[in-house]
Each structure stands twice: as C-alpha cells, then as structure tokens.
PDB file of C-alpha atoms in Angstrom:
ATOM      1  CA  ASN A  28     -21.143 -13.990   1.258  1.00  0.00           C
ATOM      2  CA  VAL A  29     -18.401 -16.509   0.541  1.00  0.00           C
ATOM      3  CA  ALA A  30     -15.202 -16.563  -1.501  1.00  0.00           C
ATOM      4  CA  ASN A  31     -12.687 -19.079  -2.769  1.00  0.00           C
ATOM      5  CA  VAL A  32      -9.148 -17.812  -2.195  1.00  0.00           C
ATOM      6  CA  THR A  33      -6.341 -18.591  -4.636  1.00  0.00           C
ATOM      7  CA  PRO A  34      -2.758 -17.947  -3.402  1.00  0.00           C
ATOM      8  CA  ILE A  35      -0.787 -16.028  -6.068  1.00  0.00           C
ATOM      9  CA  PHE A  36       3.030 -16.104  -5.784  1.00  0.00           C
ATOM     10  CA  LYS A  37       4.669 -12.647  -5.470  1.00  0.00           C
ATOM     11  CA  LYS A  38       8.436 -13.022  -5.047  1.00  0.00           C
ATOM     12  CA  GLY A  39      11.060 -14.587  -2.807  1.00  0.00           C
ATOM     13  CA  SER A  40      11.001 -18.157  -1.541  1.00  0.00           C
ATOM     14  CA  ARG A  41       8.077 -20.254  -2.776  1.00  0.00           C
ATOM     15  CA  GLY A  42       8.263 -22.165   0.510  1.00  0.00           C
ATOM     16  CA  ASP A  43       7.311 -19.064   2.538  1.00  0.00           C
ATOM     17  CA  PRO A  44       3.497 -18.663   2.806  1.00  0.00           C
ATOM     18  CA  GLY A  45       4.022 -14.920   3.366  1.00  0.00           C
ATOM     19  CA  ASN A  46       5.230 -14.572  -0.232  1.00  0.00           C
ATOM     20  CA  TYR A  47       1.796 -15.378  -1.663  1.00  0.00           C
ATOM     21  CA  ARG A  48      -1.020 -12.893  -2.308  1.00  0.00           C
ATOM     22  CA  PRO A  49      -4.494 -14.277  -1.463  1.00  0.00           C
ATOM     23  CA  VAL A  50      -6.894 -13.403  -4.295  1.00  0.00           C
ATOM     24  CA  SER A  51     -10.618 -13.866  -3.638  1.00  0.00           C
ATOM     25  CA  VAL A  52     -12.981 -15.261  -6.273  1.00  0.00           C
ATOM     26  CA  THR A  53     -16.670 -14.540  -5.556  1.00  0.00           C
ATOM     27  CA  SER A  54     -19.999 -15.298  -7.258  1.00  0.00           C
ATOM     28  CA  VAL A  55     -21.266 -13.405 -10.320  1.00  0.00           C
ATOM     29  CA  LEU A  56     -24.358 -12.124  -8.462  1.00  0.00           C
ATOM     30  CA  GLY A  57     -22.196 -11.008  -5.556  1.00  0.00           C
ATOM     31  CA  LYS A  58     -19.901  -9.127  -7.935  1.00  0.00           C
ATOM     32  CA  LEU A  59     -22.896  -7.349  -9.481  1.00  0.00           C
ATOM     33  CA  VAL A  60     -24.159  -6.065  -6.121  1.00  0.00           C
ATOM     34  CA  LYS A  61     -20.659  -5.037  -5.042  1.00  0.00           C
ATOM     35  CA  THR A  62     -20.136  -3.205  -8.342  1.00  0.00           C
ATOM     36  CA  ILE A  63     -23.251  -1.104  -7.657  1.00  0.00           C
ATOM     37  CA  VAL A  64     -21.978  -0.263  -4.167  1.00  0.00           C
ATOM     38  CA  LYS A  65     -18.462   0.429  -5.467  1.00  0.00           C
ATOM     39  CA  ASN A  66     -19.794   2.800  -8.145  1.00  0.00           C
ATOM     40  CA  LYS A  67     -21.689   4.783  -5.491  1.00  0.00           C
ATOM     41  CA  ILE A  68     -18.549   5.081  -3.369  1.00  0.00           C
ATOM     42  CA  VAL A  69     -16.297   6.001  -6.311  1.00  0.00           C
ATOM     43  CA  ARG A  70     -18.769   8.661  -7.474  1.00  0.00           C
ATOM     44  CA  HIS A  71     -18.812  10.170  -3.975  1.00  0.00           C
ATOM     45  CA  VAL A  72     -15.003  10.058  -3.715  1.00  0.00           C
ATOM     46  CA  GLU A  73     -14.502  11.686  -7.132  1.00  0.00           C
ATOM     47  CA  GLU A  74     -17.170  14.372  -6.616  1.00  0.00           C
ATOM     48  CA  HIS A  75     -15.547  15.458  -3.358  1.00  0.00           C
ATOM     49  CA  ASN A  76     -11.941  14.843  -4.472  1.00  0.00           C
ATOM     50  CA  LEU A  77     -11.284  12.760  -1.369  1.00  0.00           C
ATOM     51  CA  LEU A  78      -8.310  10.605  -2.363  1.00  0.00           C
ATOM     52  CA  ASP A  79      -4.793  11.847  -1.701  1.00  0.00           C
ATOM     53  CA  LYS A  80      -2.906  12.966  -4.833  1.00  0.00           C
ATOM     54  CA  GLY A  81      -0.119  10.494  -4.079  1.00  0.00           C
ATOM     55  CA  GLN A  82      -2.441   7.477  -4.478  1.00  0.00           C
ATOM     56  CA  HIS A  83      -2.266   5.922  -7.961  1.00  0.00           C
ATOM     57  CA  GLY A  84      -3.703   2.462  -7.317  1.00  0.00           C
ATOM     58  CA  PHE A  85      -7.141   1.688  -8.769  1.00  0.00           C
ATOM     59  CA  CYS A  86      -7.857   5.371  -9.419  1.00  0.00           C
ATOM     60  CA  LYS A  87      -9.448   6.772 -12.574  1.00  0.00           C
ATOM     61  CA  GLY A  88      -6.798   8.195 -14.912  1.00  0.00           C
ATOM     62  CA  LYS A  89      -3.931   6.830 -12.816  1.00  0.00           C
ATOM     63  CA  SER A  90      -1.734   3.747 -13.113  1.00  0.00           C
ATOM     64  CA  CYS A  91       1.664   2.235 -12.328  1.00  0.00           C
ATOM     65  CA  LEU A  92       3.041   4.583 -14.988  1.00  0.00           C
ATOM     66  CA  THR A  93       1.670   7.765 -13.385  1.00  0.00           C
ATOM     67  CA  ASN A  94       3.005   6.548 -10.037  1.00  0.00           C
ATOM     68  CA  LEU A  95       6.514   6.084 -11.435  1.00  0.00           C
ATOM     69  CA  LEU A  96       6.376   9.396 -13.311  1.00  0.00           C
ATOM     70  CA  GLN A  97       5.462  11.325 -10.147  1.00  0.00           C
ATOM     71  CA  PHE A  98       8.183   9.496  -8.248  1.00  0.00           C
ATOM     72  CA  PHE A  99      10.984  10.028 -10.793  1.00  0.00           C
ATOM     73  CA  GLU A 100      10.039  13.660 -11.407  1.00  0.00           C
ATOM     74  CA  GLY A 101      10.181  14.313  -7.665  1.00  0.00           C
ATOM     75  CA  VAL A 102      13.518  12.561  -7.121  1.00  0.00           C
ATOM     76  CA  ASN A 103      15.203  13.900 -10.274  1.00  0.00           C
ATOM     77  CA  LYS A 104      14.189  17.447  -9.362  1.00  0.00           C
ATOM     78  CA  HIS A 105      16.814  17.227  -6.613  1.00  0.00           C
ATOM     79  CA  ALA A 106      19.246  14.700  -8.113  1.00  0.00           C
ATOM     80  CA  ASP A 107      19.667  16.748 -11.305  1.00  0.00           C
ATOM     81  CA  LYS A 108      21.024  19.600  -9.158  1.00  0.00           C
ATOM     82  CA  GLY A 109      23.503  17.240  -7.509  1.00  0.00           C
ATOM     83  CA  ASP A 110      21.575  17.160  -4.235  1.00  0.00           C
ATOM     84  CA  PRO A 111      21.443  13.845  -2.332  1.00  0.00           C
ATOM     85  CA  VAL A 112      18.090  12.124  -1.894  1.00  0.00           C
ATOM     86  CA  ASP A 113      17.030   9.248   0.328  1.00  0.00           C
ATOM     87  CA  ILE A 114      14.217   6.932  -0.753  1.00  0.00           C
ATOM     88  CA  VAL A 115      12.467   4.547   1.622  1.00  0.00           C
ATOM     89  CA  TYR A 116      10.519   1.644   0.134  1.00  0.00           C
ATOM     90  CA  LEU A 117       7.929   0.529   2.673  1.00  0.00           C
ATOM     91  CA  ASP A 118       6.362  -2.908   2.960  1.00  0.00           C
ATOM     92  CA  PHE A 119       3.053  -3.473   4.744  1.00  0.00           C
ATOM     93  CA  GLN A 120       2.658  -6.905   6.288  1.00  0.00           C
ATOM     94  CA  LYS A 121      -0.419  -8.498   4.650  1.00  0.00           C
ATOM     95  CA  ALA A 122      -1.942  -5.050   4.167  1.00  0.00           C
ATOM     96  CA  PHE A 123      -5.335  -5.987   2.684  1.00  0.00           C
ATOM     97  CA  ASP A 124      -5.792  -8.881   5.132  1.00  0.00           C
ATOM     98  CA  LYS A 125      -5.084  -6.866   8.281  1.00  0.00           C
ATOM     99  CA  VAL A 126      -7.566  -3.987   7.816  1.00  0.00           C
ATOM    100  CA  PRO A 127      -9.645  -3.974  11.054  1.00  0.00           C
ATOM    101  CA  HIS A 128     -13.344  -3.806  10.200  1.00  0.00           C
ATOM    102  CA  GLN A 129     -14.529  -1.363  12.870  1.00  0.00           C
ATOM    103  CA  ARG A 130     -11.711   1.050  12.127  1.00  0.00           C
ATOM    104  CA  LEU A 131     -12.462   0.767   8.398  1.00  0.00           C
ATOM    105  CA  LEU A 132     -16.125   1.634   9.039  1.00  0.00           C
ATOM    106  CA  CYS A 133     -14.947   4.613  11.109  1.00  0.00           C
ATOM    107  CA  LYS A 134     -12.759   5.777   8.201  1.00  0.00           C
ATOM    108  CA  LEU A 135     -15.619   5.363   5.688  1.00  0.00           C
ATOM    109  CA  HIS A 136     -17.949   7.393   7.923  1.00  0.00           C
ATOM    110  CA  GLY A 137     -15.264  10.073   8.162  1.00  0.00           C
ATOM    111  CA  HIS A 138     -15.153  10.240   4.358  1.00  0.00           C
ATOM    112  CA  GLY A 139     -18.913  10.878   4.240  1.00  0.00           C
ATOM    113  CA  ILE A 140     -19.991   7.332   3.346  1.00  0.00           C
ATOM    114  CA  ARG A 141     -23.039   6.783   5.534  1.00  0.00           C
ATOM    115  CA  GLY A 142     -26.625   5.537   5.555  1.00  0.00           C
ATOM    116  CA  LYS A 143     -27.614   2.439   3.586  1.00  0.00           C
ATOM    117  CA  VAL A 144     -24.256   2.100   1.817  1.00  0.00           C
ATOM    118  CA  LEU A 145     -22.326   2.034   5.102  1.00  0.00           C
ATOM    119  CA  SER A 146     -24.857  -0.384   6.643  1.00  0.00           C
ATOM    120  CA  TRP A 147     -24.542  -2.715   3.645  1.00  0.00           C
ATOM    121  CA  ILE A 148     -20.733  -2.688   3.895  1.00  0.00           C
ATOM    122  CA  GLU A 149     -20.929  -3.393   7.633  1.00  0.00           C
ATOM    123  CA  ASN A 150     -23.172  -6.423   7.036  1.00  0.00           C
ATOM    124  CA  TRP A 151     -20.974  -7.618   4.171  1.00  0.00           C
ATOM    125  CA  LEU A 152     -17.848  -7.454   6.339  1.00  0.00           C
ATOM    126  CA  LYS A 153     -19.621  -9.208   9.216  1.00  0.00           C
ATOM    127  CA  ASP A 154     -20.809 -12.292   7.339  1.00  0.00           C
ATOM    128  CA  ARG A 155     -17.799 -13.205   5.186  1.00  0.00           C
ATOM    129  CA  LYS A 156     -16.424 -16.740   4.912  1.00  0.00           C
ATOM    130  CA  GLN A 157     -13.641 -18.071   2.733  1.00  0.00           C
ATOM    131  CA  ARG A 158     -11.696 -21.208   1.882  1.00  0.00           C
ATOM    132  CA  VAL A 159      -8.368 -21.729   0.131  1.00  0.00           C
ATOM    133  CA  GLY A 160      -8.231 -23.638  -3.142  1.00  0.00           C
ATOM    134  CA  ILE A 161      -5.096 -25.081  -4.773  1.00  0.00           C
ATOM    135  CA  ASN A 162      -5.220 -27.352  -7.830  1.00  0.00           C
ATOM    136  CA  GLY A 163      -8.880 -28.203  -7.254  1.00  0.00           C
ATOM    137  CA  LYS A 164      -8.418 -29.065  -3.551  1.00  0.00           C
ATOM    138  CA  PHE A 165     -10.142 -26.881  -0.930  1.00  0.00           C
ATOM    139  CA  SER A 166      -9.707 -26.220   2.788  1.00  0.00           C
ATOM    140  CA  ASP A 167     -12.605 -25.982   5.246  1.00  0.00           C
ATOM    141  CA  TRP A 168     -14.658 -22.788   5.324  1.00  0.00           C
ATOM    142  CA  ARG A 169     -13.401 -20.173   7.797  1.00  0.00           C
ATOM    143  CA  GLY A 170     -14.969 -16.966   9.086  1.00  0.00           C
ATOM    144  CA  VAL A 171     -13.135 -13.739   8.206  1.00  0.00           C
ATOM    145  CA  THR A 172     -12.652 -11.309  11.103  1.00  0.00           C
ATOM    146  CA  SER A 173     -10.451  -8.685   9.431  1.00  0.00           C
ATOM    147  CA  GLY A 174      -9.317  -7.479   6.036  1.00  0.00           C
ATOM    148  CA  VAL A 175     -10.793  -6.527   2.679  1.00  0.00           C
ATOM    149  CA  PRO A 176     -10.522  -9.207  -0.031  1.00  0.00           C
ATOM    150  CA  GLN A 177      -7.853  -8.737  -2.702  1.00  0.00           C
ATOM    151  CA  GLY A 178      -9.079  -9.385  -6.214  1.00  0.00           C
ATOM    152  CA  SER A 179     -12.595  -8.330  -5.208  1.00  0.00           C
ATOM    153  CA  VAL A 180     -14.678  -5.490  -6.621  1.00  0.00           C
ATOM    154  CA  LEU A 181     -14.835  -3.509  -3.368  1.00  0.00           C
ATOM    155  CA  GLY A 182     -11.452  -4.349  -1.836  1.00  0.00           C
ATOM    156  CA  PRO A 183      -9.272  -1.746  -3.604  1.00  0.00           C
ATOM    157  CA  ILE A 184     -11.474   1.335  -3.018  1.00  0.00           C
ATOM    158  CA  LEU A 185     -12.087   0.385   0.625  1.00  0.00           C
ATOM    159  CA  PHE A 186      -8.362  -0.114   1.183  1.00  0.00           C
ATOM    160  CA  ASN A 187      -7.504   3.187  -0.519  1.00  0.00           C
ATOM    161  CA  LEU A 188      -9.894   5.037   1.793  1.00  0.00           C
ATOM    162  CA  PHE A 189      -8.513   3.218   4.826  1.00  0.00           C
ATOM    163  CA  ILE A 190      -4.912   4.351   4.180  1.00  0.00           C
ATOM    164  CA  ASN A 191      -5.892   7.719   2.701  1.00  0.00           C
ATOM    165  CA  ASP A 192      -4.537   9.647   5.704  1.00  0.00           C
ATOM    166  CA  LEU A 193      -1.335   7.583   5.993  1.00  0.00           C
ATOM    167  CA  GLU A 194       0.890  10.543   5.118  1.00  0.00           C
ATOM    168  CA  LYS A 195      -1.008  13.171   7.117  1.00  0.00           C
ATOM    169  CA  GLY A 196       1.578  15.333   8.882  1.00  0.00           C
ATOM    170  CA  VAL A 197       4.441  13.754   6.889  1.00  0.00           C
ATOM    171  CA  ASN A 198       6.779  16.272   5.231  1.00  0.00           C
ATOM    172  CA  SER A 199       8.564  13.877   2.863  1.00  0.00           C
ATOM    173  CA  GLU A 200       6.879  13.175  -0.470  1.00  0.00           C
ATOM    174  CA  VAL A 201       4.823   9.971  -0.399  1.00  0.00           C
ATOM    175  CA  VAL A 202       3.765   8.032  -3.509  1.00  0.00           C
ATOM    176  CA  LYS A 203       1.403   5.046  -3.294  1.00  0.00           C
ATOM    177  CA  PHE A 204      -0.079   2.343  -5.481  1.00  0.00           C
ATOM    178  CA  ALA A 205      -2.662   0.839  -3.123  1.00  0.00           C
ATOM    179  CA  ASP A 206      -0.395  -0.565  -0.364  1.00  0.00           C
ATOM    180  CA  ASP A 207       2.886  -0.194  -2.324  1.00  0.00           C
ATOM    181  CA  THR A 208       4.315   2.886  -0.619  1.00  0.00           C
ATOM    182  CA  LYS A 209       7.545   4.829  -0.965  1.00  0.00           C
ATOM    183  CA  LEU A 210       8.673   8.176   0.381  1.00  0.00           C
ATOM    184  CA  PHE A 211      11.656  10.346  -0.418  1.00  0.00           C
ATOM    185  CA  ARG A 212      13.334  13.531   0.719  1.00  0.00           C
ATOM    186  CA  ILE A 213      16.335  15.692  -0.084  1.00  0.00           C
ATOM    187  CA  VAL A 214      19.048  15.053   2.549  1.00  0.00           C
ATOM    188  CA  LYS A 215      21.583  17.886   2.269  1.00  0.00           C
ATOM    189  CA  THR A 216      21.882  18.296   6.040  1.00  0.00           C
ATOM    190  CA  GLU A 217      21.624  16.157   9.152  1.00  0.00           C
ATOM    191  CA  ALA A 218      18.390  17.990   9.922  1.00  0.00           C
ATOM    192  CA  ASP A 219      16.980  16.723   6.605  1.00  0.00           C
ATOM    193  CA  CYS A 220      17.857  13.146   7.587  1.00  0.00           C
ATOM    194  CA  GLU A 221      16.313  13.634  11.014  1.00  0.00           C
ATOM    195  CA  GLY A 222      13.206  14.992   9.291  1.00  0.00           C
ATOM    196  CA  LEU A 223      12.887  11.814   7.225  1.00  0.00           C
ATOM    197  CA  GLN A 224      13.365   9.742  10.380  1.00  0.00           C
ATOM    198  CA  GLU A 225      10.581  11.733  12.065  1.00  0.00           C
ATOM    199  CA  ASP A 226       8.325  10.957   9.107  1.00  0.00           C
ATOM    200  CA  LEU A 227       9.077   7.232   9.425  1.00  0.00           C
ATOM    201  CA  THR A 228       8.187   7.439  13.117  1.00  0.00           C
ATOM    202  CA  LYS A 229       4.881   9.121  12.217  1.00  0.00           C
ATOM    203  CA  LEU A 230       4.117   6.325   9.750  1.00  0.00           C
ATOM    204  CA  SER A 231       4.918   3.718  12.418  1.00  0.00           C
ATOM    205  CA  ASP A 232       2.608   5.530  14.848  1.00  0.00           C
ATOM    206  CA  TRP A 233      -0.144   5.557  12.193  1.00  0.00           C
ATOM    207  CA  ALA A 234       0.241   1.797  11.716  1.00  0.00           C
ATOM    208  CA  THR A 235       0.006   1.172  15.464  1.00  0.00           C
ATOM    209  CA  LYS A 236      -3.070   3.384  15.838  1.00  0.00           C
ATOM    210  CA  TRP A 237      -4.920   1.691  12.972  1.00  0.00           C
ATOM    211  CA  GLN A 238      -3.788  -1.880  13.802  1.00  0.00           C
ATOM    212  CA  MET A 239      -1.661  -2.273  10.690  1.00  0.00           C
ATOM    213  CA  LYS A 240       1.946  -3.438  10.578  1.00  0.00           C
ATOM    214  CA  PHE A 241       5.034  -2.700   8.511  1.00  0.00           C
ATOM    215  CA  ASN A 242       7.271  -5.624   7.616  1.00  0.00           C
ATOM    216  CA  VAL A 243      10.418  -3.832   8.774  1.00  0.00           C
ATOM    217  CA  ASP A 244      12.706  -6.576   7.420  1.00  0.00           C
ATOM    218  CA  LYS A 245      11.447  -5.802   3.905  1.00  0.00           C
ATOM    219  CA  CYS A 246      11.475  -1.987   4.188  1.00  0.00           C
ATOM    220  CA  LYS A 247      14.542  -0.694   2.318  1.00  0.00           C
ATOM    221  CA  VAL A 248      16.488   2.567   2.046  1.00  0.00           C
ATOM    222  CA  MET A 249      18.128   3.697  -1.200  1.00  0.00           C
ATOM    223  CA  HIS A 250      20.731   6.473  -0.976  1.00  0.00           C
ATOM    224  CA  ILE A 251      20.966   8.657  -4.099  1.00  0.00           C
ATOM    225  CA  GLY A 252      23.866  11.007  -4.904  1.00  0.00           C
ATOM    226  CA  LYS A 253      27.656  11.128  -4.438  1.00  0.00           C
ATOM    227  CA  ASN A 254      27.445  13.423  -1.415  1.00  0.00           C
ATOM    228  CA  ASN A 255      24.808  11.342   0.343  1.00  0.00           C
ATOM    229  CA  PRO A 256      25.436  11.149   4.118  1.00  0.00           C
ATOM    230  CA  ASN A 257      24.221   7.497   4.172  1.00  0.00           C
ATOM    231  CA  TYR A 258      22.143   8.086   7.281  1.00  0.00           C
ATOM    232  CA  THR A 259      20.798   4.999   9.072  1.00  0.00           C
ATOM    233  CA  TYR A 260      17.015   5.010   9.518  1.00  0.00           C
ATOM    234  CA  SER A 261      14.878   2.876  11.792  1.00  0.00           C
ATOM    235  CA  MET A 262      11.264   1.811  12.280  1.00  0.00           C
ATOM    236  CA  MET A 263       9.740   0.068  15.290  1.00  0.00           C
ATOM    237  CA  GLY A 264      13.166  -0.128  16.955  1.00  0.00           C
ATOM    238  CA  ALA A 265      14.920  -1.852  14.043  1.00  0.00           C
ATOM    239  CA  ASN A 266      17.395  -0.339  11.570  1.00  0.00           C
ATOM    240  CA  LEU A 267      16.287  -0.411   7.936  1.00  0.00           C
ATOM    241  CA  ALA A 268      18.481  -2.233   5.427  1.00  0.00           C
ATOM    242  CA  THR A 269      19.988  -0.321   2.505  1.00  0.00           C
ATOM    243  CA  THR A 270      19.689  -1.386  -1.116  1.00  0.00           C
ATOM    244  CA  ASN A 271      21.245  -0.352  -4.422  1.00  0.00           C
ATOM    245  CA  GLN A 272      18.493  -1.930  -6.490  1.00  0.00           C
ATOM    246  CA  GLU A 273      14.765  -2.318  -5.899  1.00  0.00           C
ATOM    247  CA  ARG A 274      11.817  -3.652  -7.880  1.00  0.00           C
ATOM    248  CA  ASP A 275       9.197  -0.900  -8.035  1.00  0.00           C
ATOM    249  CA  LEU A 276       5.881  -1.796  -9.697  1.00  0.00           C
ATOM    250  CA  GLY A 277       7.608  -4.158 -12.114  1.00  0.00           C
ATOM    251  CA  VAL A 278      10.510  -1.810 -12.891  1.00  0.00           C
ATOM    252  CA  ILE A 279      13.999  -2.301 -11.446  1.00  0.00           C
ATOM    253  CA  VAL A 280      15.332   0.991 -10.036  1.00  0.00           C
ATOM    254  CA  ASP A 281      18.969   1.380  -8.979  1.00  0.00           C
ATOM    255  CA  SER A 282      20.788   4.035  -6.968  1.00  0.00           C
ATOM    256  CA  SER A 283      22.017   5.764 -10.143  1.00  0.00           C
ATOM    257  CA  LEU A 284      18.308   6.161 -11.063  1.00  0.00           C
ATOM    258  CA  LYS A 285      18.685   3.892 -14.067  1.00  0.00           C
ATOM    259  CA  THR A 286      15.713   1.634 -14.754  1.00  0.00           C
ATOM    260  CA  SER A 287      15.230  -1.808 -16.239  1.00  0.00           C
ATOM    261  CA  THR A 288      12.359  -4.234 -16.691  1.00  0.00           C
ATOM    262  CA  GLN A 289      14.735  -7.160 -16.121  1.00  0.00           C
ATOM    263  CA  SER A 290      14.621  -9.134 -12.894  1.00  0.00           C
ATOM    264  CA  ALA A 291      16.748  -7.958 -10.007  1.00  0.00           C
ATOM    265  CA  ALA A 292      19.817 -10.090  -9.284  1.00  0.00           C
TER     266      ALA A 292
END
C-alpha cells in the first residue's frame, strides 16, 4: 500500500511548502480495490442520507456551483433587505493530512460503517507508505501515521465523513466543499455578532477535540452591508483579519457581493 506524492501549487508564495497540496498517485490494482470499498461506503451514506446538507464536495449531484448557489442565496436573502451579514472564510491547516486514524475509524463506526469494510480501512490506514516525487526525482519512502491521501479514490469520502459533524450545534449557516468551509450570519445586533463568535468558538473546540487545526492567519472575515457593525472576531486567541475580496472555489467574491473569475489583486 504505497503512493507517490506530487506537490501541486495552490496559491501564495511558491517558496512556502505549506502552499502546496500533496496529491497521491497509487497503483491501478490498488485503485480498483479502493473503488469497490468506496462504492460500498457511498451506497451506505446515500441510502441513510448521512452527509450534512451543507457539504458539496465529492457528493453526487453537487459541485462547486451548488456550493456557491447555496451560499449566495443564503447571504442575499438578508443583504437584499438591507440587513448586514458577516461571512467567515475558514482555512484548515493541512486538513486531509492531519486526520487522526483512530478518530477517523471512530467516526466511520458512528456512521454505521462496520465489519469487513471497517477492518479493511483500518488495515489500509495502518500499512501506508509514501514518497515525494518532483521532476522524476524521489525522496525515501516514509510511513504515514495520519491523514487520508488527497487525489485518492477513498480520501474524499473518508474526509467528508470525518468532518460531517463539524457544524453540530452551530447556529450560523455553514457551507462546505470538502475542507473549504465558510459560515455566515445576519448581524443586526451585538447579540448576533456574539452568536457568530460563539459558533467560531464551537468550531475551534471541535478542531481541538478531533486533533485538527485551523490556520487562523488565513481565516478571513468579510463584512457585508452599509450598516455593518464591523465586529472583530477571534479564534484560538487570535483576532481574525478582515478582507474585502476573497477567492471562493475559483470565483472572486467582494464585499459588495459582486463576483469575478479574474485573479484577486
């Protein structure tokens, strides 16, 4: 159970290793077996309607477009009435790579994935090795002690199930595309702002409990509306930066809710 990992540049400085997404390339036979396992899991998830409605990543009938439609419909519902809205764009730190294996197995069991399928996944997670390849040059093989491989057959569905309860108990609306997560809330009163802050604290607590981490420096707040109180939010003891323009699933969104497919300045 081995994989070659190719670093794919995301955005930011090319000199920062954190700005690359590690994509795993596995054998054809391995992909075939994992596809069989994935199909069993997906069938179970769909039959029991297990995935949260806010998750649009790697889900049948959903896409980046459905994610953005749900998001804009939710925000415009308030903005069209002249009510202020605050949006928080969250950033997980190496989300797929940090998933702790035992906690993932616990989550899968909780979603009713048991027996031979769960045992196979446990063995697959236990025996993984990978090496990094760039321009035909490879590193030494290393054992993998956490994470689900990006670019793999099983990675997306396992990750979706792992973060499926992320927004449990959160009152703001949450919209996800795999690990790309944003939440928003009407903020007419100070109590509304405090409610959004409470939700951010709940998300931070979830991350701590499940050994995940938000990259607080990259989490951004966008204030919408002329009467917006411009409340300052925080996570993990640090204030979140504000932004007037954010790239969201390939679309540039600004604080006037105009969109563009051009690169952000």
